[in-house]
CSV table of C-alpha atoms in Angstrom, one decimal:
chain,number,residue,atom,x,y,z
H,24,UNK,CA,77.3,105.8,130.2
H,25,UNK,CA,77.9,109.6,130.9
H,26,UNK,CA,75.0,111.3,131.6
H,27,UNK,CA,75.7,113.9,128.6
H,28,UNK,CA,75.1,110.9,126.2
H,29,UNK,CA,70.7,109.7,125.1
H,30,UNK,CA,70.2,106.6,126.0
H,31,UNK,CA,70.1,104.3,122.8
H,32,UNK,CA,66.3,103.5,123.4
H,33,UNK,CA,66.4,107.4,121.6
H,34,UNK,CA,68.5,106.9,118.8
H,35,UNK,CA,66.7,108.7,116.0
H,36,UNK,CA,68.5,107.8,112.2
H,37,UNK,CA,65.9,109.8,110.4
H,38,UNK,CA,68.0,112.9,111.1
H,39,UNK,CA,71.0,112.1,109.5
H,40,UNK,CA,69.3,110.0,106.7
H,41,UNK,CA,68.0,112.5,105.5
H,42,UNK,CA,71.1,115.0,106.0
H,43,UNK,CA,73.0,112.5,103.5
H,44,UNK,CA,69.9,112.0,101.3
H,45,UNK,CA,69.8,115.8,100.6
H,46,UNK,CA,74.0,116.0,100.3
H,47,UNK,CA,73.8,113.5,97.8
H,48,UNK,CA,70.6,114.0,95.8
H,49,UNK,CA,69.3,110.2,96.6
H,50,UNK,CA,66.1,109.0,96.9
H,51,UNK,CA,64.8,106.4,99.6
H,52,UNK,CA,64.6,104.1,96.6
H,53,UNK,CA,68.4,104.4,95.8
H,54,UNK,CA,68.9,104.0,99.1
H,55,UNK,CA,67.6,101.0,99.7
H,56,UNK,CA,68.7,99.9,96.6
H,57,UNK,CA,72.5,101.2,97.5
H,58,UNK,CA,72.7,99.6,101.2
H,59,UNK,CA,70.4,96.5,100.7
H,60,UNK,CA,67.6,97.4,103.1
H,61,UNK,CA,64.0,96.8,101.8
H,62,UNK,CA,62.6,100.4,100.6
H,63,UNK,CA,59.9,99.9,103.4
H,64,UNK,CA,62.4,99.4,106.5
H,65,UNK,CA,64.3,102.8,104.7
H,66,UNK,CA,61.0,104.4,104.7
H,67,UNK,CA,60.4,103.7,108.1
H,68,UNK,CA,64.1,104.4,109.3
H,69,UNK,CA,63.7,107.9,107.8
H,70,UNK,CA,60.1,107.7,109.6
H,71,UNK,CA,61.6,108.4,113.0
H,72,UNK,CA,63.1,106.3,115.7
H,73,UNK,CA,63.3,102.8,114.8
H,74,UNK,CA,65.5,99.4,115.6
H,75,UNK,CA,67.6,98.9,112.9
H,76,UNK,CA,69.0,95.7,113.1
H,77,UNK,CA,72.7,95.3,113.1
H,78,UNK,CA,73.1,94.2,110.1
H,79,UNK,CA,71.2,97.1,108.3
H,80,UNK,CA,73.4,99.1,110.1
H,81,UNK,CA,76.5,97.5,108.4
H,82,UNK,CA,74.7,97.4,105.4
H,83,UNK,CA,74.1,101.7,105.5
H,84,UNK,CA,77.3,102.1,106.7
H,85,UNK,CA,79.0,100.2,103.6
H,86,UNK,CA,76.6,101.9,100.9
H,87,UNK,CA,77.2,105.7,102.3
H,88,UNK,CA,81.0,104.8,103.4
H,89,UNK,CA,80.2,106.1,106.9
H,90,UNK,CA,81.3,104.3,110.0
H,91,UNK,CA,78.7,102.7,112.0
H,92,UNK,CA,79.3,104.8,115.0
H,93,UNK,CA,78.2,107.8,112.6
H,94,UNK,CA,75.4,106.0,111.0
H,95,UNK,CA,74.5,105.7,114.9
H,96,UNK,CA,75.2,108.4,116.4
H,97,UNK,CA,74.7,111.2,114.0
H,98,UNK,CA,77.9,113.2,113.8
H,99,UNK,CA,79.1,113.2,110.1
H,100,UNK,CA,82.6,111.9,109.7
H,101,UNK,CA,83.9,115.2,107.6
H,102,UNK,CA,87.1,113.9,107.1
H,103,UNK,CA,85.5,111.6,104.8
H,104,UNK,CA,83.0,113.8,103.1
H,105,UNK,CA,85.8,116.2,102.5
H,106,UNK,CA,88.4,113.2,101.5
H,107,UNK,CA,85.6,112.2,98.8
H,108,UNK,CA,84.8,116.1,97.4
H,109,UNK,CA,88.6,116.8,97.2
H,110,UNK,CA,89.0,113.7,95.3
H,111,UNK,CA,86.5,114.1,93.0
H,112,UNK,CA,87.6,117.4,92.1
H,113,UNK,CA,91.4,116.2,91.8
H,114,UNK,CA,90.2,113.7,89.4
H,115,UNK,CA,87.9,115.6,87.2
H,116,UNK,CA,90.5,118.1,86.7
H,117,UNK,CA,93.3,115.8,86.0
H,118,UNK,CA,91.1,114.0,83.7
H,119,UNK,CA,90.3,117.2,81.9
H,120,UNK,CA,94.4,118.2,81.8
H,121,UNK,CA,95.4,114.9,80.6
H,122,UNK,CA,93.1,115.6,77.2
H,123,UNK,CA,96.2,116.7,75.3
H,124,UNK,CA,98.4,113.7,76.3
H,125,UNK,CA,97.6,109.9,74.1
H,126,UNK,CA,97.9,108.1,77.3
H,127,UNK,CA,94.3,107.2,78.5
H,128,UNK,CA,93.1,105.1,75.4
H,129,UNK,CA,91.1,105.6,72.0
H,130,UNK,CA,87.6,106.1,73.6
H,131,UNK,CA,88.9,109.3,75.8
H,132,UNK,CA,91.7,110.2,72.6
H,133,UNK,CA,88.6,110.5,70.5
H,134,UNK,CA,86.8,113.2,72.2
H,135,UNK,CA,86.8,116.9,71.9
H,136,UNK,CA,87.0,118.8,74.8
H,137,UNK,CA,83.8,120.9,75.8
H,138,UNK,CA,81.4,118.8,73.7
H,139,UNK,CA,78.7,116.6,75.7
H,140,UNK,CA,80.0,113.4,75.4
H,141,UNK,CA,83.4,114.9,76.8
H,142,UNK,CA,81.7,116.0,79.8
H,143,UNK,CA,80.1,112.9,80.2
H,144,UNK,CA,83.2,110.7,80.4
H,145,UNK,CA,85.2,113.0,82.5
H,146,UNK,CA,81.9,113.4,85.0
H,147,UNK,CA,81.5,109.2,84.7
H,148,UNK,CA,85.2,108.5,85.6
H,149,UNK,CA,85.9,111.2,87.6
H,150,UNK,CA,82.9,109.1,89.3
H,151,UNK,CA,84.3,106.4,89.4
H,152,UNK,CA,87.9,107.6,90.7
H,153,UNK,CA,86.4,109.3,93.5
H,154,UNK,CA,84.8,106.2,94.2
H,155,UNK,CA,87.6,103.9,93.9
H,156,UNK,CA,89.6,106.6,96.1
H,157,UNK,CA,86.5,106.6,98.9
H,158,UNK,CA,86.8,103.2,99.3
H,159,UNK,CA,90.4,103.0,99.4
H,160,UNK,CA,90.6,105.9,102.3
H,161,UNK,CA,87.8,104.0,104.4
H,162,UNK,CA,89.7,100.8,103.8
H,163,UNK,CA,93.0,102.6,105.7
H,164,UNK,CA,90.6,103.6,108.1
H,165,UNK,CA,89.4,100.8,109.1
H,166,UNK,CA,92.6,99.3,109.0
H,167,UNK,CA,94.0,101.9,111.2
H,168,UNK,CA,91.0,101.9,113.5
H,169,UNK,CA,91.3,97.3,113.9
H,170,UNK,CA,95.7,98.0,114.5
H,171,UNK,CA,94.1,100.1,117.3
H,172,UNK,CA,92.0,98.5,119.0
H,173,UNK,CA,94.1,94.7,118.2
């Protein structure tokens, strides 16, 4: 181990938990709830240093779609962060400029643009897109990171 790098005995999640927490406007509760980890184990992860176990590592790592290296090790993978932010805007705004066109079904066809309920679907699939798009991009990743290392 270089001497620039803490030993892991120091690892401290609480830090970045509560970095993402404040990004994204969760709560421990939706935390836990998100990765699997009891509330209490969250409460005490964001506590200070603490053990994690592995597998509430890989559990964190899946809910936030962060690598377990930056779950770990506290630098924030921005490529993703900025990946997920430029898709959601890509999506909200195609969503919105597709209004005029019949091609996304009766429930979107229906709506008049600027209303509430508007808002709400573009917001909720927009969402959802950016999700789906999040997941995809780690996915590649991942795949990219195993074609590496096998």
């Amino acid at each position: 181990m270089g001497s620039d790098q803490p030993p892991i005995e120091s690892l401290d999640l609480s830090s970045l938990l509560h970095t993402i927490m404040a990004a994204r406007n969760l709560t421990v509760s939706d935390m836990a709830r998100m990765s699997g980890v009891s509330k209490s184990s969250m409460e005490k992860y964001l506590a200070g240093p603490s053990s994690p176990r592995a597998i509430s590592i890989a559990s964190l790592s899946r809910a936030l779609g962060l690598s377990a290296d930056t779950i770990l090790f506290g630098v924030l993978d921005s490529k993703v962060e900025l990946a997920y932010e430029l898709a959601f805007r890509a999506f909200a705004s195609l969503i919105e400029d597709l209004k005029d066109e019949a091609k996304l079904g009766t429930e979107f066809n229906g709506l008049t643009a600027g209303t509430e309920a508007f808002s709400e679907f573009v917001r909720n699939a927009a969402f959802e897109r950016a999700g789906r798009f999040k997941r995809e991009f780690n996915a590649e990743r991942r795949e990219a990171h195993m074609t590496v290392i096998g």
